[in-house]
JSON list of C-alpha atoms in Angstrom, two decimals:
[
{"chain": "L", "resi": 1, "resn": "MET", "atom": "CA", "xyz": [169.20, -65.63, 246.37]},
{"chain": "L", "resi": 2, "resn": "THR", "atom": "CA", "xyz": [165.71, -66.76, 244.75]},
{"chain": "L", "resi": 3, "resn": "LEU", "atom": "CA", "xyz": [164.90, -68.89, 241.86]},
{"chain": "L", "resi": 4, "resn": "THR", "atom": "CA", "xyz": [163.00, -65.94, 240.69]},
{"chain": "L", "resi": 5, "resn": "ASP", "atom": "CA", "xyz": [165.91, -63.45, 241.22]},
{"chain": "L", "resi": 6, "resn": "LYS", "atom": "CA", "xyz": [168.14, -66.02, 239.23]},
{"chain": "L", "resi": 7, "resn": "GLU", "atom": "CA", "xyz": [165.75, -66.08, 236.96]},
{"chain": "L", "resi": 8, "resn": "ASP", "atom": "CA", "xyz": [165.39, -62.03, 236.39]},
{"chain": "L", "resi": 9, "resn": "LEU", "atom": "CA", "xyz": [169.17, -62.23, 235.73]},
{"chain": "L", "resi": 10, "resn": "MET", "atom": "CA", "xyz": [168.42, -64.79, 232.55]},
{"chain": "L", "resi": 11, "resn": "LYS", "atom": "CA", "xyz": [168.05, -62.42, 229.47]},
{"chain": "L", "resi": 12, "resn": "SER", "atom": "CA", "xyz": [166.98, -63.76, 226.03]},
{"chain": "L", "resi": 13, "resn": "CYS", "atom": "CA", "xyz": [169.14, -65.51, 223.41]},
{"chain": "L", "resi": 14, "resn": "ILE", "atom": "CA", "xyz": [170.39, -62.79, 221.62]},
{"chain": "L", "resi": 15, "resn": "HIS", "atom": "CA", "xyz": [173.50, -64.67, 219.26]},
{"chain": "L", "resi": 16, "resn": "CYS", "atom": "CA", "xyz": [176.12, -62.47, 219.70]},
{"chain": "L", "resi": 17, "resn": "GLY", "atom": "CA", "xyz": [178.38, -65.88, 221.00]},
{"chain": "L", "resi": 18, "resn": "ARG", "atom": "CA", "xyz": [180.24, -64.76, 224.11]},
{"chain": "L", "resi": 19, "resn": "CYS", "atom": "CA", "xyz": [178.65, -68.35, 225.42]},
{"chain": "L", "resi": 20, "resn": "CYS", "atom": "CA", "xyz": [180.13, -70.52, 222.51]},
{"chain": "L", "resi": 21, "resn": "LEU", "atom": "CA", "xyz": [183.35, -67.95, 221.71]},
{"chain": "L", "resi": 22, "resn": "SER", "atom": "CA", "xyz": [184.23, -67.22, 225.64]},
{"chain": "L", "resi": 23, "resn": "GLY", "atom": "CA", "xyz": [187.40, -70.38, 225.52]},
{"chain": "L", "resi": 24, "resn": "VAL", "atom": "CA", "xyz": [185.03, -72.16, 227.58]},
{"chain": "L", "resi": 25, "resn": "PRO", "atom": "CA", "xyz": [181.70, -73.38, 226.09]},
{"chain": "L", "resi": 26, "resn": "CYS", "atom": "CA", "xyz": [178.98, -75.82, 227.15]},
{"chain": "L", "resi": 27, "resn": "ILE", "atom": "CA", "xyz": [179.55, -79.02, 228.57]},
{"chain": "L", "resi": 28, "resn": "PHE", "atom": "CA", "xyz": [179.46, -80.93, 223.73]},
{"chain": "L", "resi": 29, "resn": "GLY", "atom": "CA", "xyz": [181.87, -78.02, 223.01]},
{"chain": "L", "resi": 30, "resn": "GLN", "atom": "CA", "xyz": [184.00, -80.04, 225.92]},
{"chain": "L", "resi": 31, "resn": "ILE", "atom": "CA", "xyz": [184.33, -83.77, 225.76]},
{"chain": "L", "resi": 32, "resn": "LEU", "atom": "CA", "xyz": [183.50, -83.02, 221.47]},
{"chain": "L", "resi": 33, "resn": "PHE", "atom": "CA", "xyz": [187.03, -80.97, 220.75]},
{"chain": "L", "resi": 34, "resn": "ASP", "atom": "CA", "xyz": [188.27, -81.18, 223.64]},
{"chain": "L", "resi": 35, "resn": "ILE", "atom": "CA", "xyz": [188.42, -77.64, 225.08]},
{"chain": "L", "resi": 36, "resn": "THR", "atom": "CA", "xyz": [189.58, -77.42, 228.31]},
{"chain": "L", "resi": 37, "resn": "ASP", "atom": "CA", "xyz": [191.19, -74.46, 230.53]},
{"chain": "L", "resi": 38, "resn": "GLU", "atom": "CA", "xyz": [193.37, -75.56, 230.20]},
{"chain": "L", "resi": 39, "resn": "ASN", "atom": "CA", "xyz": [193.00, -75.65, 226.39]},
{"chain": "L", "resi": 40, "resn": "PRO", "atom": "CA", "xyz": [190.83, -72.59, 226.27]},
{"chain": "L", "resi": 41, "resn": "THR", "atom": "CA", "xyz": [189.13, -72.00, 222.67]},
{"chain": "L", "resi": 42, "resn": "PRO", "atom": "CA", "xyz": [186.40, -71.26, 220.83]},
{"chain": "L", "resi": 43, "resn": "CYS", "atom": "CA", "xyz": [183.77, -74.02, 219.87]},
{"chain": "L", "resi": 44, "resn": "PRO", "atom": "CA", "xyz": [184.71, -74.73, 216.18]},
{"chain": "L", "resi": 45, "resn": "ALA", "atom": "CA", "xyz": [180.97, -75.68, 216.07]},
{"chain": "L", "resi": 46, "resn": "CYS", "atom": "CA", "xyz": [180.53, -71.94, 216.70]},
{"chain": "L", "resi": 47, "resn": "GLU", "atom": "CA", "xyz": [178.49, -71.08, 213.46]},
{"chain": "L", "resi": 48, "resn": "LYS", "atom": "CA", "xyz": [178.07, -67.10, 212.47]},
{"chain": "L", "resi": 49, "resn": "GLU", "atom": "CA", "xyz": [175.74, -65.89, 209.78]},
{"chain": "L", "resi": 50, "resn": "ALA", "atom": "CA", "xyz": [175.97, -62.30, 209.38]},
{"chain": "L", "resi": 51, "resn": "LEU", "atom": "CA", "xyz": [175.54, -61.00, 212.62]},
{"chain": "L", "resi": 52, "resn": "SER", "atom": "CA", "xyz": [174.68, -63.96, 214.65]},
{"chain": "L", "resi": 53, "resn": "TYR", "atom": "CA", "xyz": [175.90, -66.54, 215.85]},
{"chain": "L", "resi": 54, "resn": "TRP", "atom": "CA", "xyz": [174.10, -70.35, 216.42]},
{"chain": "L", "resi": 55, "resn": "CYS", "atom": "CA", "xyz": [174.80, -73.61, 218.04]},
{"chain": "L", "resi": 56, "resn": "GLY", "atom": "CA", "xyz": [176.37, -75.74, 214.59]},
{"chain": "L", "resi": 57, "resn": "LEU", "atom": "CA", "xyz": [175.65, -78.44, 216.42]},
{"chain": "L", "resi": 58, "resn": "ILE", "atom": "CA", "xyz": [172.19, -77.82, 216.69]},
{"chain": "L", "resi": 59, "resn": "ARG", "atom": "CA", "xyz": [172.18, -76.15, 213.73]},
{"chain": "L", "resi": 60, "resn": "ASN", "atom": "CA", "xyz": [173.54, -78.80, 211.32]},
{"chain": "L", "resi": 61, "resn": "PRO", "atom": "CA", "xyz": [174.32, -82.02, 213.28]},
{"chain": "L", "resi": 62, "resn": "THR", "atom": "CA", "xyz": [175.00, -84.50, 210.15]},
{"chain": "L", "resi": 63, "resn": "LYS", "atom": "CA", "xyz": [178.37, -82.50, 209.83]},
{"chain": "L", "resi": 64, "resn": "TRP", "atom": "CA", "xyz": [178.86, -82.43, 214.09]},
{"chain": "L", "resi": 65, "resn": "PHE", "atom": "CA", "xyz": [177.67, -86.29, 215.11]},
{"chain": "L", "resi": 66, "resn": "ALA", "atom": "CA", "xyz": [177.74, -88.43, 211.83]},
{"chain": "L", "resi": 67, "resn": "SER", "atom": "CA", "xyz": [180.94, -89.70, 213.21]},
{"chain": "L", "resi": 68, "resn": "MET", "atom": "CA", "xyz": [179.86, -90.91, 216.38]},
{"chain": "L", "resi": 69, "resn": "VAL", "atom": "CA", "xyz": [176.63, -92.24, 214.71]},
{"chain": "L", "resi": 70, "resn": "GLY", "atom": "CA", "xyz": [176.72, -92.54, 211.29]},
{"chain": "L", "resi": 71, "resn": "GLN", "atom": "CA", "xyz": [175.50, -91.11, 208.59]},
{"chain": "L", "resi": 72, "resn": "VAL", "atom": "CA", "xyz": [171.56, -91.13, 210.39]},
{"chain": "L", "resi": 73, "resn": "LYS", "atom": "CA", "xyz": [169.63, -88.28, 209.74]},
{"chain": "L", "resi": 74, "resn": "TRP", "atom": "CA", "xyz": [167.62, -88.98, 212.26]},
{"chain": "L", "resi": 75, "resn": "LYS", "atom": "CA", "xyz": [170.33, -90.21, 214.84]},
{"chain": "L", "resi": 76, "resn": "CYS", "atom": "CA", "xyz": [172.07, -86.80, 214.53]},
{"chain": "L", "resi": 77, "resn": "GLU", "atom": "CA", "xyz": [168.72, -85.62, 214.80]},
{"chain": "L", "resi": 78, "resn": "ALA", "atom": "CA", "xyz": [168.23, -87.16, 218.16]},
{"chain": "L", "resi": 79, "resn": "MET", "atom": "CA", "xyz": [171.93, -85.69, 219.21]},
{"chain": "L", "resi": 80, "resn": "ALA", "atom": "CA", "xyz": [170.70, -81.53, 218.25]},
{"chain": "L", "resi": 81, "resn": "ASP", "atom": "CA", "xyz": [167.64, -83.16, 220.51]},
{"chain": "L", "resi": 82, "resn": "ILE", "atom": "CA", "xyz": [169.67, -83.48, 223.17]},
{"chain": "L", "resi": 83, "resn": "THR", "atom": "CA", "xyz": [172.25, -81.12, 222.92]},
{"chain": "L", "resi": 84, "resn": "ARG", "atom": "CA", "xyz": [169.43, -78.81, 222.86]},
{"chain": "L", "resi": 85, "resn": "ILE", "atom": "CA", "xyz": [168.01, -79.23, 225.98]},
{"chain": "L", "resi": 86, "resn": "TYR", "atom": "CA", "xyz": [170.57, -80.39, 228.12]},
{"chain": "L", "resi": 87, "resn": "ILE", "atom": "CA", "xyz": [172.36, -76.98, 227.44]},
{"chain": "L", "resi": 88, "resn": "GLY", "atom": "CA", "xyz": [169.27, -75.18, 227.49]},
{"chain": "L", "resi": 89, "resn": "ILE", "atom": "CA", "xyz": [168.38, -73.88, 224.96]},
{"chain": "L", "resi": 90, "resn": "GLY", "atom": "CA", "xyz": [166.36, -71.79, 224.79]},
{"chain": "L", "resi": 91, "resn": "ASP", "atom": "CA", "xyz": [166.30, -71.17, 228.59]},
{"chain": "L", "resi": 92, "resn": "GLY", "atom": "CA", "xyz": [168.13, -67.26, 228.82]},
{"chain": "L", "resi": 93, "resn": "CYS", "atom": "CA", "xyz": [171.65, -66.41, 228.62]},
{"chain": "L", "resi": 94, "resn": "GLY", "atom": "CA", "xyz": [173.40, -65.98, 231.67]},
{"chain": "L", "resi": 95, "resn": "MET", "atom": "CA", "xyz": [176.49, -64.10, 229.78]}
]
């Protein structure tokens, strides 16, 4: 499979939540919430709004990261940026 073939498999995110609710979410969900193959649970940071699902680590970083970096808004926002980049938000959906 070539890189182009792999890119063709990626679709735009439709905010269905399948990735976060699957029981084995992104690496941040696994680390922050101790979600593993042995403990498959939906990510607690997955937020639902109307019929769409969103990553709470990115939408509400202070709620999720303040316990690690303090109640400093820019630090929480930096953690959200790291999360966004690391898990590839905006790069497409592989679900």
